[in-house]
């Protein structure tokens, strides 16, 4: 079974509002990735995602500028703003480990839910996690807070692993059965 899992940084907006000055002008970096973000024939930045961002910014009343960069440069620019914060995540999580390897300030927990308390207590300012997990907790009725997706870190494919002794015909049936997902 193949599913996309997006990891991202979660930002507790109240913490940032209390600890950072108000920003009225935003520099937005995005990657050249049609049809989501690209130049049109008039050299304007357009696309499915760009149009949504423009609507959000216009509704908020903030001034903004969108700049289009090659993917790696946009990714690095987006992450560079997070270097000033402590990022919380789950111990052993590949995303948190990668950020730590890249020199980010990180704190890990053994139970993911402890990051919520660290955010509220301002021991961390960002939380790297899976949006599916947070939505799952909210649907269960877990008291949560509003969060802002800061940056999409990576997508991974999830697979159903079988024991090596599983008969091949059963593995093939499982593979065929997962085809519609």
mmCIF file with all atom_site columns, C-alpha atoms in Angstrom:
data_model
loop_
_atom_site.group_PDB
_atom_site.id
_atom_site.type_symbol
_atom_site.label_atom_id
_atom_site.label_alt_id
_atom_site.label_comp_id
_atom_site.label_asym_id
_atom_site.label_entity_id
_atom_site.label_seq_id
_atom_site.pdbx_PDB_ins_code
_atom_site.Cartn_x
_atom_site.Cartn_y
_atom_site.Cartn_z
_atom_site.occupancy
_atom_site.B_iso_or_equiv
_atom_site.pdbx_formal_charge
_atom_site.auth_seq_id
_atom_site.auth_comp_id
_atom_site.auth_asym_id
_atom_site.auth_atom_id
_atom_site.pdbx_PDB_model_num
ATOM 1   C CA . UNK A 1 1   ? 0.000   0.000   0.000   1.00 0.00 ? 1   UNK A CA 1
ATOM 2   C CA . UNK A 1 2   ? 1.474   3.327   -1.006  1.00 0.00 ? 2   UNK A CA 1
ATOM 3   C CA . UNK A 1 3   ? 0.376   6.508   0.750   1.00 0.00 ? 3   UNK A CA 1
ATOM 4   C CA . UNK A 1 4   ? 1.903   9.942   0.973   1.00 0.00 ? 4   UNK A CA 1
ATOM 5   C CA . UNK A 1 5   ? 2.828   11.154  4.427   1.00 0.00 ? 5   UNK A CA 1
ATOM 6   C CA . UNK A 1 6   ? 3.736   14.819  4.796   1.00 0.00 ? 6   UNK A CA 1
ATOM 7   C CA . UNK A 1 7   ? 5.988   15.916  7.629   1.00 0.00 ? 7   UNK A CA 1
ATOM 8   C CA . UNK A 1 8   ? 5.919   19.547  8.586   1.00 0.00 ? 8   UNK A CA 1
ATOM 9   C CA . UNK A 1 9   ? 6.727   22.000  11.297  1.00 0.00 ? 9   UNK A CA 1
ATOM 10  C CA . UNK A 1 10  ? 3.855   23.018  13.512  1.00 0.00 ? 10  UNK A CA 1
ATOM 11  C CA . UNK A 1 11  ? 3.873   26.530  14.828  1.00 0.00 ? 11  UNK A CA 1
ATOM 12  C CA . UNK A 1 12  ? 1.962   27.537  17.922  1.00 0.00 ? 12  UNK A CA 1
ATOM 13  C CA . UNK A 1 13  ? 0.866   30.963  16.806  1.00 0.00 ? 13  UNK A CA 1
ATOM 14  C CA . UNK A 1 14  ? 0.281   32.400  20.277  1.00 0.00 ? 14  UNK A CA 1
ATOM 15  C CA . UNK A 1 15  ? 3.883   31.656  21.260  1.00 0.00 ? 15  UNK A CA 1
ATOM 16  C CA . UNK A 1 16  ? 5.227   33.431  18.241  1.00 0.00 ? 16  UNK A CA 1
ATOM 17  C CA . UNK A 1 17  ? 2.887   36.375  18.699  1.00 0.00 ? 17  UNK A CA 1
ATOM 18  C CA . UNK A 1 18  ? 4.133   36.808  22.261  1.00 0.00 ? 18  UNK A CA 1
ATOM 19  C CA . UNK A 1 19  ? 7.822   36.389  21.524  1.00 0.00 ? 19  UNK A CA 1
ATOM 20  C CA . UNK A 1 20  ? 8.304   38.024  18.130  1.00 0.00 ? 20  UNK A CA 1
ATOM 21  C CA . UNK A 1 21  ? 7.527   41.468  16.776  1.00 0.00 ? 21  UNK A CA 1
ATOM 22  C CA . UNK A 1 22  ? 4.538   41.783  14.459  1.00 0.00 ? 22  UNK A CA 1
ATOM 23  C CA . UNK A 1 23  ? 5.382   41.349  10.813  1.00 0.00 ? 23  UNK A CA 1
ATOM 24  C CA . UNK A 1 24  ? 3.414   43.327  8.271   1.00 0.00 ? 24  UNK A CA 1
ATOM 25  C CA . UNK A 1 25  ? 5.405   42.452  5.153   1.00 0.00 ? 25  UNK A CA 1
ATOM 26  C CA . UNK A 1 26  ? 6.200   38.868  4.179   1.00 0.00 ? 26  UNK A CA 1
ATOM 27  C CA . UNK A 1 27  ? 8.770   37.514  1.771   1.00 0.00 ? 27  UNK A CA 1
ATOM 28  C CA . UNK A 1 28  ? 7.330   34.245  0.482   1.00 0.00 ? 28  UNK A CA 1
ATOM 29  C CA . UNK A 1 29  ? 9.674   31.774  -1.180  1.00 0.00 ? 29  UNK A CA 1
ATOM 30  C CA . UNK A 1 30  ? 8.322   28.988  -3.340  1.00 0.00 ? 30  UNK A CA 1
ATOM 31  C CA . UNK A 1 31  ? 9.701   26.513  -5.810  1.00 0.00 ? 31  UNK A CA 1
ATOM 32  C CA . UNK A 1 32  ? 9.165   26.304  -9.553  1.00 0.00 ? 32  UNK A CA 1
ATOM 33  C CA . UNK A 1 33  ? 6.769   23.354  -9.661  1.00 0.00 ? 33  UNK A CA 1
ATOM 34  C CA . UNK A 1 34  ? 3.984   23.595  -12.252 1.00 0.00 ? 34  UNK A CA 1
ATOM 35  C CA . UNK A 1 35  ? 1.015   23.548  -11.939 1.00 0.00 ? 35  UNK A CA 1
ATOM 36  C CA . UNK A 1 36  ? 1.365   24.616  -8.294  1.00 0.00 ? 36  UNK A CA 1
ATOM 37  C CA . UNK A 1 37  ? 3.879   27.460  -8.724  1.00 0.00 ? 37  UNK A CA 1
ATOM 38  C CA . UNK A 1 38  ? 5.329   28.757  -12.006 1.00 0.00 ? 38  UNK A CA 1
ATOM 39  C CA . UNK A 1 39  ? 5.788   31.773  -14.245 1.00 0.00 ? 39  UNK A CA 1
ATOM 40  C CA . UNK A 1 40  ? 3.074   32.553  -16.767 1.00 0.00 ? 40  UNK A CA 1
ATOM 41  C CA . UNK A 1 41  ? 3.728   34.110  -20.185 1.00 0.00 ? 41  UNK A CA 1
ATOM 42  C CA . UNK A 1 42  ? 3.775   37.587  -18.565 1.00 0.00 ? 42  UNK A CA 1
ATOM 43  C CA . UNK A 1 43  ? 6.471   36.503  -16.066 1.00 0.00 ? 43  UNK A CA 1
ATOM 44  C CA . UNK A 1 44  ? 3.985   36.631  -13.182 1.00 0.00 ? 44  UNK A CA 1
ATOM 45  C CA . UNK A 1 45  ? 4.117   33.897  -10.569 1.00 0.00 ? 45  UNK A CA 1
ATOM 46  C CA . UNK A 1 46  ? 0.914   31.868  -10.749 1.00 0.00 ? 46  UNK A CA 1
ATOM 47  C CA . UNK A 1 47  ? -0.328  28.369  -10.014 1.00 0.00 ? 47  UNK A CA 1
ATOM 48  C CA . UNK A 1 48  ? -2.741  26.386  -7.875  1.00 0.00 ? 48  UNK A CA 1
ATOM 49  C CA . UNK A 1 49  ? -0.809  26.848  -4.622  1.00 0.00 ? 49  UNK A CA 1
ATOM 50  C CA . UNK A 1 50  ? 0.290   30.400  -5.458  1.00 0.00 ? 50  UNK A CA 1
ATOM 51  C CA . UNK A 1 51  ? -3.304  31.475  -6.030  1.00 0.00 ? 51  UNK A CA 1
ATOM 52  C CA . UNK A 1 52  ? -4.312  30.114  -2.606  1.00 0.00 ? 52  UNK A CA 1
ATOM 53  C CA . UNK A 1 53  ? -1.421  31.896  -0.909  1.00 0.00 ? 53  UNK A CA 1
ATOM 54  C CA . UNK A 1 54  ? -2.359  35.168  -2.644  1.00 0.00 ? 54  UNK A CA 1
ATOM 55  C CA . UNK A 1 55  ? -5.968  34.853  -1.411  1.00 0.00 ? 55  UNK A CA 1
ATOM 56  C CA . UNK A 1 56  ? -4.793  34.193  2.139   1.00 0.00 ? 56  UNK A CA 1
ATOM 57  C CA . UNK A 1 57  ? -2.404  37.130  2.124   1.00 0.00 ? 57  UNK A CA 1
ATOM 58  C CA . UNK A 1 58  ? -4.937  39.497  0.567   1.00 0.00 ? 58  UNK A CA 1
ATOM 59  C CA . UNK A 1 59  ? -7.613  38.445  3.057   1.00 0.00 ? 59  UNK A CA 1
ATOM 60  C CA . UNK A 1 60  ? -5.193  38.950  5.962   1.00 0.00 ? 60  UNK A CA 1
ATOM 61  C CA . UNK A 1 61  ? -4.282  42.425  4.753   1.00 0.00 ? 61  UNK A CA 1
ATOM 62  C CA . UNK A 1 62  ? -0.549  41.755  4.997   1.00 0.00 ? 62  UNK A CA 1
ATOM 63  C CA . UNK A 1 63  ? 1.802   43.065  2.369   1.00 0.00 ? 63  UNK A CA 1
ATOM 64  C CA . UNK A 1 64  ? 3.741   40.317  0.648   1.00 0.00 ? 64  UNK A CA 1
ATOM 65  C CA . UNK A 1 65  ? 6.074   39.449  -2.136  1.00 0.00 ? 65  UNK A CA 1
ATOM 66  C CA . UNK A 1 66  ? 6.317   36.007  -3.724  1.00 0.00 ? 66  UNK A CA 1
ATOM 67  C CA . UNK A 1 67  ? 9.608   34.887  -5.186  1.00 0.00 ? 67  UNK A CA 1
ATOM 68  C CA . UNK A 1 68  ? 10.121  31.763  -7.247  1.00 0.00 ? 68  UNK A CA 1
ATOM 69  C CA . UNK A 1 69  ? 13.324  29.777  -6.797  1.00 0.00 ? 69  UNK A CA 1
ATOM 70  C CA . UNK A 1 70  ? 14.654  26.412  -7.866  1.00 0.00 ? 70  UNK A CA 1
ATOM 71  C CA . UNK A 1 71  ? 13.384  23.745  -5.455  1.00 0.00 ? 71  UNK A CA 1
ATOM 72  C CA . UNK A 1 72  ? 16.520  23.295  -3.357  1.00 0.00 ? 72  UNK A CA 1
ATOM 73  C CA . UNK A 1 73  ? 17.030  27.032  -2.909  1.00 0.00 ? 73  UNK A CA 1
ATOM 74  C CA . UNK A 1 74  ? 13.377  27.590  -1.909  1.00 0.00 ? 74  UNK A CA 1
ATOM 75  C CA . UNK A 1 75  ? 13.603  24.694  0.545   1.00 0.00 ? 75  UNK A CA 1
ATOM 76  C CA . UNK A 1 76  ? 16.787  26.043  2.132   1.00 0.00 ? 76  UNK A CA 1
ATOM 77  C CA . UNK A 1 77  ? 15.369  29.598  2.354   1.00 0.00 ? 77  UNK A CA 1
ATOM 78  C CA . UNK A 1 78  ? 12.225  28.321  4.071   1.00 0.00 ? 78  UNK A CA 1
ATOM 79  C CA . UNK A 1 79  ? 14.218  26.271  6.583   1.00 0.00 ? 79  UNK A CA 1
ATOM 80  C CA . UNK A 1 80  ? 16.725  29.016  7.317   1.00 0.00 ? 80  UNK A CA 1
ATOM 81  C CA . UNK A 1 81  ? 14.048  31.023  9.130   1.00 0.00 ? 81  UNK A CA 1
ATOM 82  C CA . UNK A 1 82  ? 13.513  28.124  11.525  1.00 0.00 ? 82  UNK A CA 1
ATOM 83  C CA . UNK A 1 83  ? 17.149  28.084  12.717  1.00 0.00 ? 83  UNK A CA 1
ATOM 84  C CA . UNK A 1 84  ? 16.421  30.678  15.402  1.00 0.00 ? 84  UNK A CA 1
ATOM 85  C CA . UNK A 1 85  ? 13.885  28.403  17.119  1.00 0.00 ? 85  UNK A CA 1
ATOM 86  C CA . UNK A 1 86  ? 14.032  25.189  19.124  1.00 0.00 ? 86  UNK A CA 1
ATOM 87  C CA . UNK A 1 87  ? 12.253  22.431  17.202  1.00 0.00 ? 87  UNK A CA 1
ATOM 88  C CA . UNK A 1 88  ? 10.547  19.610  19.057  1.00 0.00 ? 88  UNK A CA 1
ATOM 89  C CA . UNK A 1 89  ? 9.884   16.162  17.707  1.00 0.00 ? 89  UNK A CA 1
ATOM 90  C CA . UNK A 1 90  ? 9.700   12.472  18.450  1.00 0.00 ? 90  UNK A CA 1
ATOM 91  C CA . UNK A 1 91  ? 12.884  10.686  19.556  1.00 0.00 ? 91  UNK A CA 1
ATOM 92  C CA . UNK A 1 92  ? 14.284  8.669   16.657  1.00 0.00 ? 92  UNK A CA 1
ATOM 93  C CA . UNK A 1 93  ? 12.084  10.382  14.062  1.00 0.00 ? 93  UNK A CA 1
ATOM 94  C CA . UNK A 1 94  ? 13.926  10.657  10.740  1.00 0.00 ? 94  UNK A CA 1
ATOM 95  C CA . UNK A 1 95  ? 12.784  14.250  10.163  1.00 0.00 ? 95  UNK A CA 1
ATOM 96  C CA . UNK A 1 96  ? 13.972  15.479  13.560  1.00 0.00 ? 96  UNK A CA 1
ATOM 97  C CA . UNK A 1 97  ? 17.238  13.552  13.166  1.00 0.00 ? 97  UNK A CA 1
ATOM 98  C CA . UNK A 1 98  ? 17.844  15.218  9.795   1.00 0.00 ? 98  UNK A CA 1
ATOM 99  C CA . UNK A 1 99  ? 17.204  18.680  11.213  1.00 0.00 ? 99  UNK A CA 1
ATOM 100 C CA . UNK A 1 100 ? 19.585  17.939  14.082  1.00 0.00 ? 100 UNK A CA 1
ATOM 101 C CA . UNK A 1 101 ? 22.210  16.713  11.583  1.00 0.00 ? 101 UNK A CA 1
ATOM 102 C CA . UNK A 1 102 ? 21.830  20.016  9.722   1.00 0.00 ? 102 UNK A CA 1
ATOM 103 C CA . UNK A 1 103 ? 22.589  21.993  12.881  1.00 0.00 ? 103 UNK A CA 1
ATOM 104 C CA . UNK A 1 104 ? 19.094  22.982  14.020  1.00 0.00 ? 104 UNK A CA 1
ATOM 105 C CA . UNK A 1 105 ? 18.376  23.331  17.739  1.00 0.00 ? 105 UNK A CA 1
ATOM 106 C CA . UNK A 1 106 ? 16.154  20.354  18.604  1.00 0.00 ? 106 UNK A CA 1
ATOM 107 C CA . UNK A 1 107 ? 14.506  18.687  21.588  1.00 0.00 ? 107 UNK A CA 1
ATOM 108 C CA . UNK A 1 108 ? 13.081  15.205  21.450  1.00 0.00 ? 108 UNK A CA 1
ATOM 109 C CA . UNK A 1 109 ? 10.387  13.430  23.443  1.00 0.00 ? 109 UNK A CA 1
ATOM 110 C CA . UNK A 1 110 ? 9.575   9.739   23.839  1.00 0.00 ? 110 UNK A CA 1
ATOM 111 C CA . UNK A 1 111 ? 5.830   10.330  23.518  1.00 0.00 ? 111 UNK A CA 1
ATOM 112 C CA . UNK A 1 112 ? 4.808   12.637  20.706  1.00 0.00 ? 112 UNK A CA 1
ATOM 113 C CA . UNK A 1 113 ? 2.017   14.278  22.654  1.00 0.00 ? 113 UNK A CA 1
ATOM 114 C CA . UNK A 1 114 ? 4.537   15.841  25.065  1.00 0.00 ? 114 UNK A CA 1
ATOM 115 C CA . UNK A 1 115 ? 5.448   18.315  22.324  1.00 0.00 ? 115 UNK A CA 1
ATOM 116 C CA . UNK A 1 116 ? 2.086   20.011  22.813  1.00 0.00 ? 116 UNK A CA 1
ATOM 117 C CA . UNK A 1 117 ? 2.985   20.734  26.437  1.00 0.00 ? 117 UNK A CA 1
ATOM 118 C CA . UNK A 1 118 ? 6.439   21.958  25.415  1.00 0.00 ? 118 UNK A CA 1
ATOM 119 C CA . UNK A 1 119 ? 4.865   24.380  22.952  1.00 0.00 ? 119 UNK A CA 1
ATOM 120 C CA . UNK A 1 120 ? 2.475   25.740  25.550  1.00 0.00 ? 120 UNK A CA 1
ATOM 121 C CA . UNK A 1 121 ? 5.334   26.032  28.058  1.00 0.00 ? 121 UNK A CA 1
ATOM 122 C CA . UNK A 1 122 ? 7.487   27.744  25.390  1.00 0.00 ? 122 UNK A CA 1
ATOM 123 C CA . UNK A 1 123 ? 10.293  25.178  25.739  1.00 0.00 ? 123 UNK A CA 1
ATOM 124 C CA . UNK A 1 124 ? 10.037  24.712  21.967  1.00 0.00 ? 124 UNK A CA 1
ATOM 125 C CA . UNK A 1 125 ? 8.737   27.124  19.363  1.00 0.00 ? 125 UNK A CA 1
ATOM 126 C CA . UNK A 1 126 ? 8.273   24.711  16.452  1.00 0.00 ? 126 UNK A CA 1
ATOM 127 C CA . UNK A 1 127 ? 7.093   21.131  16.296  1.00 0.00 ? 127 UNK A CA 1
ATOM 128 C CA . UNK A 1 128 ? 7.902   18.797  13.440  1.00 0.00 ? 128 UNK A CA 1
ATOM 129 C CA . UNK A 1 129 ? 5.188   16.238  12.900  1.00 0.00 ? 129 UNK A CA 1
ATOM 130 C CA . UNK A 1 130 ? 2.780   14.550  10.570  1.00 0.00 ? 130 UNK A CA 1
ATOM 131 C CA . UNK A 1 131 ? -0.418  16.506  9.826   1.00 0.00 ? 131 UNK A CA 1
ATOM 132 C CA . UNK A 1 132 ? -2.361  13.234  9.658   1.00 0.00 ? 132 UNK A CA 1
ATOM 133 C CA . UNK A 1 133 ? -1.471  12.573  13.313  1.00 0.00 ? 133 UNK A CA 1
ATOM 134 C CA . UNK A 1 134 ? -2.649  15.992  14.437  1.00 0.00 ? 134 UNK A CA 1
ATOM 135 C CA . UNK A 1 135 ? -5.894  15.727  12.453  1.00 0.00 ? 135 UNK A CA 1
ATOM 136 C CA . UNK A 1 136 ? -6.454  12.256  13.929  1.00 0.00 ? 136 UNK A CA 1
ATOM 137 C CA . UNK A 1 137 ? -6.059  13.599  17.464  1.00 0.00 ? 137 UNK A CA 1
ATOM 138 C CA . UNK A 1 138 ? -8.414  16.494  16.739  1.00 0.00 ? 138 UNK A CA 1
ATOM 139 C CA . UNK A 1 139 ? -11.058 14.129  15.307  1.00 0.00 ? 139 UNK A CA 1
ATOM 140 C CA . UNK A 1 140 ? -10.849 12.022  18.476  1.00 0.00 ? 140 UNK A CA 1
ATOM 141 C CA . UNK A 1 141 ? -11.776 15.151  20.391  1.00 0.00 ? 141 UNK A CA 1
ATOM 142 C CA . UNK A 1 142 ? -8.346  15.709  21.884  1.00 0.00 ? 142 UNK A CA 1
ATOM 143 C CA . UNK A 1 143 ? -8.097  19.304  23.012  1.00 0.00 ? 143 UNK A CA 1
ATOM 144 C CA . UNK A 1 144 ? -5.705  20.966  20.651  1.00 0.00 ? 144 UNK A CA 1
ATOM 145 C CA . UNK A 1 145 ? -4.779  24.411  19.477  1.00 0.00 ? 145 UNK A CA 1
ATOM 146 C CA . UNK A 1 146 ? -4.651  26.134  16.154  1.00 0.00 ? 146 UNK A CA 1
ATOM 147 C CA . UNK A 1 147 ? -1.486  25.489  14.241  1.00 0.00 ? 147 UNK A CA 1
ATOM 148 C CA . UNK A 1 148 ? 0.122   26.891  11.152  1.00 0.00 ? 148 UNK A CA 1
ATOM 149 C CA . UNK A 1 149 ? 1.910   24.778  8.586   1.00 0.00 ? 149 UNK A CA 1
ATOM 150 C CA . UNK A 1 150 ? 5.266   26.480  8.255   1.00 0.00 ? 150 UNK A CA 1
ATOM 151 C CA . UNK A 1 151 ? 7.108   24.337  5.753   1.00 0.00 ? 151 UNK A CA 1
ATOM 152 C CA . UNK A 1 152 ? 6.638   20.987  4.097   1.00 0.00 ? 152 UNK A CA 1
ATOM 153 C CA . UNK A 1 153 ? 9.775   18.978  4.880   1.00 0.00 ? 153 UNK A CA 1
ATOM 154 C CA . UNK A 1 154 ? 9.366   15.720  2.988   1.00 0.00 ? 154 UNK A CA 1
ATOM 155 C CA . UNK A 1 155 ? 6.981   13.114  1.731   1.00 0.00 ? 155 UNK A CA 1
ATOM 156 C CA . UNK A 1 156 ? 7.563   9.426   2.137   1.00 0.00 ? 156 UNK A CA 1
ATOM 157 C CA . UNK A 1 157 ? 5.815   6.393   0.820   1.00 0.00 ? 157 UNK A CA 1
ATOM 158 C CA . UNK A 1 158 ? 4.458   3.881   3.294   1.00 0.00 ? 158 UNK A CA 1
ATOM 159 C CA . UNK A 1 159 ? 4.460   0.200   2.495   1.00 0.00 ? 159 UNK A CA 1
ATOM 160 C CA . UNK A 1 160 ? 2.970   -2.970  3.915   1.00 0.00 ? 160 UNK A CA 1
ATOM 161 C CA . UNK A 1 161 ? 5.892   -5.247  4.734   1.00 0.00 ? 161 UNK A CA 1
ATOM 162 C CA . UNK A 1 162 ? 5.535   -9.030  4.694   1.00 0.00 ? 162 UNK A CA 1
ATOM 163 C CA . UNK A 1 163 ? 7.641   -11.662 6.380   1.00 0.00 ? 163 UNK A CA 1
ATOM 164 C CA . UNK A 1 164 ? 10.103  -13.273 4.007   1.00 0.00 ? 164 UNK A CA 1
ATOM 165 C CA . UNK A 1 165 ? 8.362   -16.622 4.484   1.00 0.00 ? 165 UNK A CA 1
ATOM 166 C CA . UNK A 1 166 ? 4.987   -15.242 3.302   1.00 0.00 ? 166 UNK A CA 1
ATOM 167 C CA . UNK A 1 167 ? 3.969   -17.197 0.185   1.00 0.00 ? 167 UNK A CA 1
ATOM 168 C CA . UNK A 1 168 ? 4.514   -15.167 -2.990  1.00 0.00 ? 168 UNK A CA 1
ATOM 169 C CA . UNK A 1 169 ? 0.917   -15.667 -4.155  1.00 0.00 ? 169 UNK A CA 1
ATOM 170 C CA . UNK A 1 170 ? -0.328  -14.067 -0.908  1.00 0.00 ? 170 UNK A CA 1
ATOM 171 C CA . UNK A 1 171 ? 2.066   -11.140 -1.309  1.00 0.00 ? 171 UNK A CA 1
ATOM 172 C CA . UNK A 1 172 ? 0.827   -10.666 -4.892  1.00 0.00 ? 172 UNK A CA 1
ATOM 173 C CA . UNK A 1 173 ? -2.796  -10.788 -3.724  1.00 0.00 ? 173 UNK A CA 1
ATOM 174 C CA . UNK A 1 174 ? -2.069  -8.156  -1.068  1.00 0.00 ? 174 UNK A CA 1
ATOM 175 C CA . UNK A 1 175 ? -0.337  -5.997  -3.683  1.00 0.00 ? 175 UNK A CA 1
ATOM 176 C CA . UNK A 1 176 ? -3.273  -6.347  -6.077  1.00 0.00 ? 176 UNK A CA 1
ATOM 177 C CA . UNK A 1 177 ? -5.765  -5.622  -3.294  1.00 0.00 ? 177 UNK A CA 1
ATOM 178 C CA . UNK A 1 178 ? -3.933  -2.407  -2.401  1.00 0.00 ? 178 UNK A CA 1
ATOM 179 C CA . UNK A 1 179 ? -4.024  -1.158  -5.987  1.00 0.00 ? 179 UNK A CA 1
ATOM 180 C CA . UNK A 1 180 ? -7.131  0.951   -5.381  1.00 0.00 ? 180 UNK A CA 1
ATOM 181 C CA . UNK A 1 181 ? -5.654  2.871   -2.471  1.00 0.00 ? 181 UNK A CA 1
#
